[in-house]
CSV table of C-alpha atoms and ligand atoms in Angstrom, one decimal:
chain,number,residue,atom,x,y,z
Y,1,UNK,CA,14.4,2.1,20.5
Y,2,UNK,CA,11.1,1.7,18.7
Y,3,UNK,CA,11.2,-0.1,15.3
Y,4,UNK,CA,10.5,2.2,12.3
Y,5,UNK,CA,9.5,1.4,8.7
Y,6,UNK,CA,12.7,2.9,7.3
Y,7,UNK,CA,14.8,0.7,9.6
Y,8,UNK,CA,13.2,-2.4,8.2
Y,9,UNK,CA,14.1,-1.4,4.6
Y,10,UNK,CA,17.6,-0.6,5.8
Y,11,UNK,CA,17.9,-3.9,7.6
Y,12,UNK,CA,16.7,-6.0,4.6
Y,13,UNK,CA,17.8,-4.2,1.4
Y,14,UNK,CA,18.0,-7.3,-0.7
Y,15,UNK,CA,14.5,-8.5,0.2
Y,16,UNK,CA,13.1,-5.1,-0.5
Y,17,UNK,CA,15.0,-4.8,-3.8
Y,18,UNK,CA,13.6,-8.2,-4.9
Y,19,UNK,CA,10.1,-7.0,-4.1
Y,20,UNK,CA,10.4,-3.7,-6.1
Y,21,UNK,CA,12.8,-4.3,-8.9
Y,22,UNK,CA,11.7,-7.2,-11.2
Y,23,UNK,CA,12.1,-8.2,-14.8
Y,24,UNK,CA,8.3,-7.9,-15.2
Y,25,UNK,CA,8.5,-4.2,-14.5
Y,26,UNK,CA,11.6,-3.8,-16.7
Y,27,UNK,CA,9.7,-5.5,-19.5
Y,28,UNK,CA,6.8,-3.0,-19.1
Y,29,UNK,CA,9.4,-0.2,-19.4
Y,30,UNK,CA,11.0,-1.6,-22.5
Y,31,UNK,CA,7.7,-2.6,-24.1
Y,32,UNK,CA,8.8,-6.3,-24.3
Y,33,UNK,CA,6.3,-7.6,-21.8
Y,34,UNK,CA,4.0,-10.3,-23.5
Y,35,UNK,CA,0.2,-9.9,-23.4
Y,36,UNK,CA,-0.2,-13.2,-21.4
Y,37,UNK,CA,2.2,-11.9,-18.8
Y,38,UNK,CA,0.6,-8.5,-18.5
Y,39,UNK,CA,-2.9,-9.9,-18.6
Y,40,UNK,CA,-2.2,-12.5,-16.0
Y,41,UNK,CA,-0.8,-9.8,-13.7
Y,42,UNK,CA,-3.9,-7.7,-14.4
Y,43,UNK,CA,-6.5,-10.4,-13.6
Y,44,UNK,CA,-4.5,-11.7,-10.5
Y,45,UNK,CA,-4.0,-8.2,-9.2
Y,46,UNK,CA,-7.7,-7.5,-9.4
Y,47,UNK,CA,-8.3,-10.6,-7.4
Y,48,UNK,CA,-5.6,-9.5,-5.0
Y,49,UNK,CA,-7.0,-6.0,-4.6
Y,50,UNK,CA,-10.5,-7.4,-3.7
Y,51,UNK,CA,-9.0,-9.2,-0.7
Y,52,UNK,CA,-6.6,-6.3,0.1
Y,53,UNK,CA,-9.7,-4.1,0.5
Y,54,UNK,CA,-10.8,-6.4,3.3
Y,55,UNK,CA,-7.4,-6.0,4.9
Y,56,UNK,CA,-7.7,-2.2,4.9
Y,57,UNK,CA,-11.2,-2.5,6.3
Y,58,UNK,CA,-9.7,-4.7,9.1
Y,59,UNK,CA,-7.0,-2.2,9.9
Y,60,UNK,CA,-9.7,0.4,10.3
Y,61,UNK,CA,-11.3,-1.7,13.0
Y,62,UNK,CA,-8.2,-1.7,15.2
Y,63,UNK,CA,-6.7,1.8,14.3
Y,64,UNK,CA,-6.9,4.7,16.7
Y,65,UNK,CA,-9.6,7.2,15.5
Y,66,UNK,CA,-7.1,9.9,14.6
Y,67,UNK,CA,-5.8,7.5,11.9
Y,68,UNK,CA,-9.2,7.1,10.3
Y,69,UNK,CA,-8.8,9.9,7.8
Y,70,UNK,CA,-5.9,8.3,6.0
Y,71,UNK,CA,-7.4,4.9,6.0
Y,72,UNK,CA,-10.8,6.1,4.7
Y,73,UNK,CA,-9.1,8.0,1.9
Y,74,UNK,CA,-7.4,4.7,1.0
Y,75,UNK,CA,-10.7,2.9,1.0
Y,76,UNK,CA,-12.2,5.6,-1.2
Y,77,UNK,CA,-9.3,5.2,-3.6
Y,78,UNK,CA,-9.9,1.4,-3.7
Y,79,UNK,CA,-13.4,1.9,-4.8
Y,80,UNK,CA,-12.1,3.8,-7.8
Y,81,UNK,CA,-9.3,1.3,-8.3
Y,82,UNK,CA,-11.6,-1.7,-8.4
Y,83,UNK,CA,-13.7,0.1,-11.0
Y,84,UNK,CA,-10.7,1.0,-13.0
Y,85,UNK,CA,-9.5,-2.7,-13.0
Y,86,UNK,CA,-12.8,-3.8,-14.3
Y,87,UNK,CA,-12.6,-1.2,-17.1
Y,88,UNK,CA,-9.0,-2.3,-18.0
Y,89,UNK,CA,-10.0,-6.0,-18.0
Y,90,UNK,CA,-13.0,-5.2,-20.2
Y,91,UNK,CA,-10.8,-3.4,-22.8
Y,92,UNK,CA,-8.7,-6.6,-23.0
Y,93,UNK,CA,-11.6,-9.1,-22.9
Y,94,UNK,CA,-10.2,-10.6,-19.7
Y,95,UNK,CA,-12.3,-12.8,-17.4
Y,96,UNK,CA,-12.2,-11.5,-13.9
Y,97,UNK,CA,-13.9,-14.6,-12.5
Y,98,UNK,CA,-10.8,-16.6,-13.3
Y,99,UNK,CA,-9.4,-18.7,-10.4
Y,100,UNK,CA,-6.7,-17.2,-8.3
Y,101,UNK,CA,-3.3,-18.7,-8.8
Y,102,UNK,CA,-1.4,-20.2,-5.8
Y,103,UNK,CA,0.7,-17.2,-5.3
Y,104,UNK,CA,-2.3,-14.9,-5.1
Y,105,UNK,CA,-4.1,-17.4,-2.8
Y,106,UNK,CA,-1.0,-17.4,-0.6
Y,107,UNK,CA,-1.1,-13.6,-0.4
Y,108,UNK,CA,-4.8,-13.7,0.5
Y,109,UNK,CA,-4.1,-16.1,3.3
Y,110,UNK,CA,-1.3,-13.8,4.6
Y,111,UNK,CA,-3.6,-10.8,4.6
Y,112,UNK,CA,-6.5,-12.7,6.2
Y,113,UNK,CA,-4.2,-13.9,9.0
Y,114,UNK,CA,-3.1,-10.3,9.8
Y,115,UNK,CA,-6.5,-9.6,11.3
Y,116,UNK,CA,-5.3,-11.4,14.4
Y,117,UNK,CA,-2.3,-9.2,14.8
Y,118,UNK,CA,-1.8,-6.0,16.8
Y,119,UNK,CA,-2.5,-2.7,15.0
Y,120,UNK,CA,1.2,-1.8,14.6
Y,121,UNK,CA,1.8,-5.1,12.8
Y,122,UNK,CA,-1.2,-4.6,10.5
Y,123,UNK,CA,-0.2,-0.9,9.8
Y,124,UNK,CA,3.4,-2.0,9.0
Y,125,UNK,CA,2.1,-4.6,6.5
Y,126,UNK,CA,-0.3,-2.1,4.9
Y,127,UNK,CA,2.5,0.4,4.5
Y,128,UNK,CA,4.8,-2.2,3.0
Y,129,UNK,CA,2.2,-3.5,0.5
Y,130,UNK,CA,1.5,0.0,-0.8
Y,131,UNK,CA,5.1,1.1,-0.8
Y,132,UNK,CA,6.1,-2.0,-2.9
Y,133,UNK,CA,3.8,-0.8,-5.7
Y,134,UNK,CA,4.6,2.9,-5.3
Y,135,UNK,CA,8.3,2.2,-5.7
Y,136,UNK,CA,8.0,-0.8,-8.1
Y,137,UNK,CA,6.1,1.2,-10.7
Y,138,UNK,CA,8.1,4.4,-10.1
Y,139,UNK,CA,11.6,3.1,-10.2
Y,140,UNK,CA,11.9,2.1,-13.9
Y,141,UNK,CA,11.1,5.7,-15.0
Y,142,UNK,CA,8.5,6.7,-17.5
Y,143,UNK,CA,6.9,3.8,-19.3
Y,144,UNK,CA,5.4,3.6,-22.9
Y,145,UNK,CA,1.7,3.3,-23.5
Y,146,UNK,CA,-0.3,1.4,-22.4
Y,147,UNK,CA,1.8,0.8,-19.3
Y,148,UNK,CA,2.3,4.5,-18.5
Y,149,UNK,CA,-1.3,4.5,-17.1
Y,150,UNK,CA,-0.5,1.6,-14.8
Y,151,UNK,CA,2.8,3.1,-13.6
Y,152,UNK,CA,1.0,6.4,-12.9
Y,153,UNK,CA,-1.7,4.8,-10.8
Y,154,UNK,CA,0.8,3.7,-8.2
Y,155,UNK,CA,3.6,6.1,-8.9
Y,156,UNK,CA,1.7,9.4,-8.9
Y,157,UNK,CA,2.5,12.0,-6.3
Y,158,UNK,CA,-0.8,11.7,-4.5
Y,159,UNK,CA,-0.3,8.0,-4.0
Y,160,UNK,CA,3.3,8.7,-2.9
Y,161,UNK,CA,2.0,11.1,-0.2
Y,162,UNK,CA,-0.6,8.5,0.9
Y,163,UNK,CA,2.2,5.9,1.4
Y,164,UNK,CA,4.1,8.5,3.5
Y,165,UNK,CA,1.1,9.0,5.7
Y,166,UNK,CA,0.8,5.2,6.1
Y,167,UNK,CA,4.4,5.1,7.1
Y,168,UNK,CA,3.9,7.8,9.8
Y,169,UNK,CA,0.9,5.9,11.2
Y,170,UNK,CA,2.8,2.6,11.3
Y,171,UNK,CA,5.7,4.3,13.0
Y,172,UNK,CA,3.4,5.9,15.5
Y,173,UNK,CA,1.8,2.5,16.2
Y,174,UNK,CA,5.2,0.9,16.6
Y,175,UNK,CA,6.4,3.7,18.9
Y,176,UNK,CA,3.6,3.1,21.3
Y,177,UNK,CA,5.3,-0.1,22.6
Y,178,UNK,CA,9.0,0.6,22.2
Y,179,UNK,CA,10.0,-2.2,24.6
Y,180,UNK,CA,7.7,-4.9,23.2
Y,181,UNK,CA,10.3,-7.1,21.4
Y,182,UNK,CA,7.7,-9.6,20.4
Y,183,UNK,CA,5.8,-6.9,18.6
Y,184,UNK,CA,8.9,-5.8,16.8
Y,185,UNK,CA,9.7,-9.4,15.7
Y,186,UNK,CA,6.1,-9.8,14.5
Y,187,UNK,CA,6.2,-6.5,12.5
Y,188,UNK,CA,9.5,-7.5,11.0
Y,189,UNK,CA,8.2,-10.9,10.0
Y,190,UNK,CA,5.1,-9.2,8.3
Y,191,UNK,CA,7.4,-6.9,6.4
Y,192,UNK,CA,9.6,-9.8,5.2
Y,193,UNK,CA,6.5,-11.8,4.2
Y,194,UNK,CA,5.2,-8.8,2.2
Y,195,UNK,CA,8.6,-8.5,0.4
Y,196,UNK,CA,8.6,-12.2,-0.4
Y,197,UNK,CA,5.0,-12.3,-1.6
Y,198,UNK,CA,5.5,-9.2,-3.8
Y,199,UNK,CA,8.5,-10.8,-5.5
Y,200,UNK,CA,6.5,-14.0,-5.9
Y,201,UNK,CA,3.6,-12.1,-7.4
Y,202,UNK,CA,5.7,-10.5,-10.1
Y,203,UNK,CA,7.3,-13.8,-10.8
Y,204,UNK,CA,4.0,-15.5,-11.2
Y,205,UNK,CA,2.9,-13.1,-13.9
Y,206,UNK,CA,6.3,-13.1,-15.5
Y,207,UNK,CA,6.3,-16.9,-15.8
Y,208,UNK,CA,2.9,-16.9,-17.4
Y,209,UNK,CA,2.6,-18.3,-20.9
Y,210,UNK,CA,-0.4,-19.4,-23.0
Y,211,UNK,CA,0.0,-22.9,-21.8
Y,212,UNK,CA,0.3,-22.1,-18.1
Y,213,UNK,CA,-2.6,-19.7,-17.9
Y,214,UNK,CA,-6.2,-20.9,-18.7
Y,215,UNK,CA,-7.8,-17.7,-17.3
Y,216,UNK,CA,-7.2,-15.5,-20.3
Y,217,UNK,CA,-10.1,-15.7,-22.7
W,1,HMH,C1,0.5,-7.5,-5.4
W,1,HMH,N1,0.8,-5.5,-4.1
W,1,HMH,C2,0.1,-6.1,-5.1
W,1,HMH,N2,-0.9,-5.5,-5.8
W,1,HMH,C3,-1.2,-4.2,-5.5
W,1,HMH,N3,-2.2,-3.7,-6.2
W,1,HMH,C4,-0.5,-3.6,-4.5
W,1,HMH,C5,0.5,-4.2,-3.8
W,1,HMH,C6,-0.8,-2.1,-4.1
W,1,HMH,O1,-2.1,-1.9,-3.8
């Protein structure tokens, strides 16, 4: 039996719930998120997405050619997303040259390390990273301004469809070696690492107070 993306979520529901349901997102929904918390997330996520762009580029180098369309559409969307982050940061007078916090650096390292993995492992991680935001921003339901715009970026139907395509491609990659147990373990570990890092990323921003974050201003 080949491993599938859905079977990973079913096997580790708690890890996935921790990755996608967090007090940070609940506080955006209720409007009680503090500016330092939100701005820390925004700056650190910009730094994350820069490195994530390299991950997608790396996946492209090992993907079969018939998977290029989906990956290239993701790359094009990232160009727009990085511009959008810079505009949002400018509106809030945030310094995007701030240092990455340890949790962000840990996520970078994980993503850089994936380059040595087989395509199916990389495709599984890419799917999990995008699904975490797709579900995380969608699950709370409609958010008040200014957070609605953020929720829509990752919760919109086009992005949801993109994540579904990533899932199909990851499943296809996994299905190519149904008897390779080492590959399955590796893909599972990547999925669990993404879940843990996603939870940590929300927690990092949620914990941020004026005294813990020197990067704002
Ligand atoms: C931490 N995970 C994190 N940031 C993002 N922007 C995404 C996933 C989705 O691209």
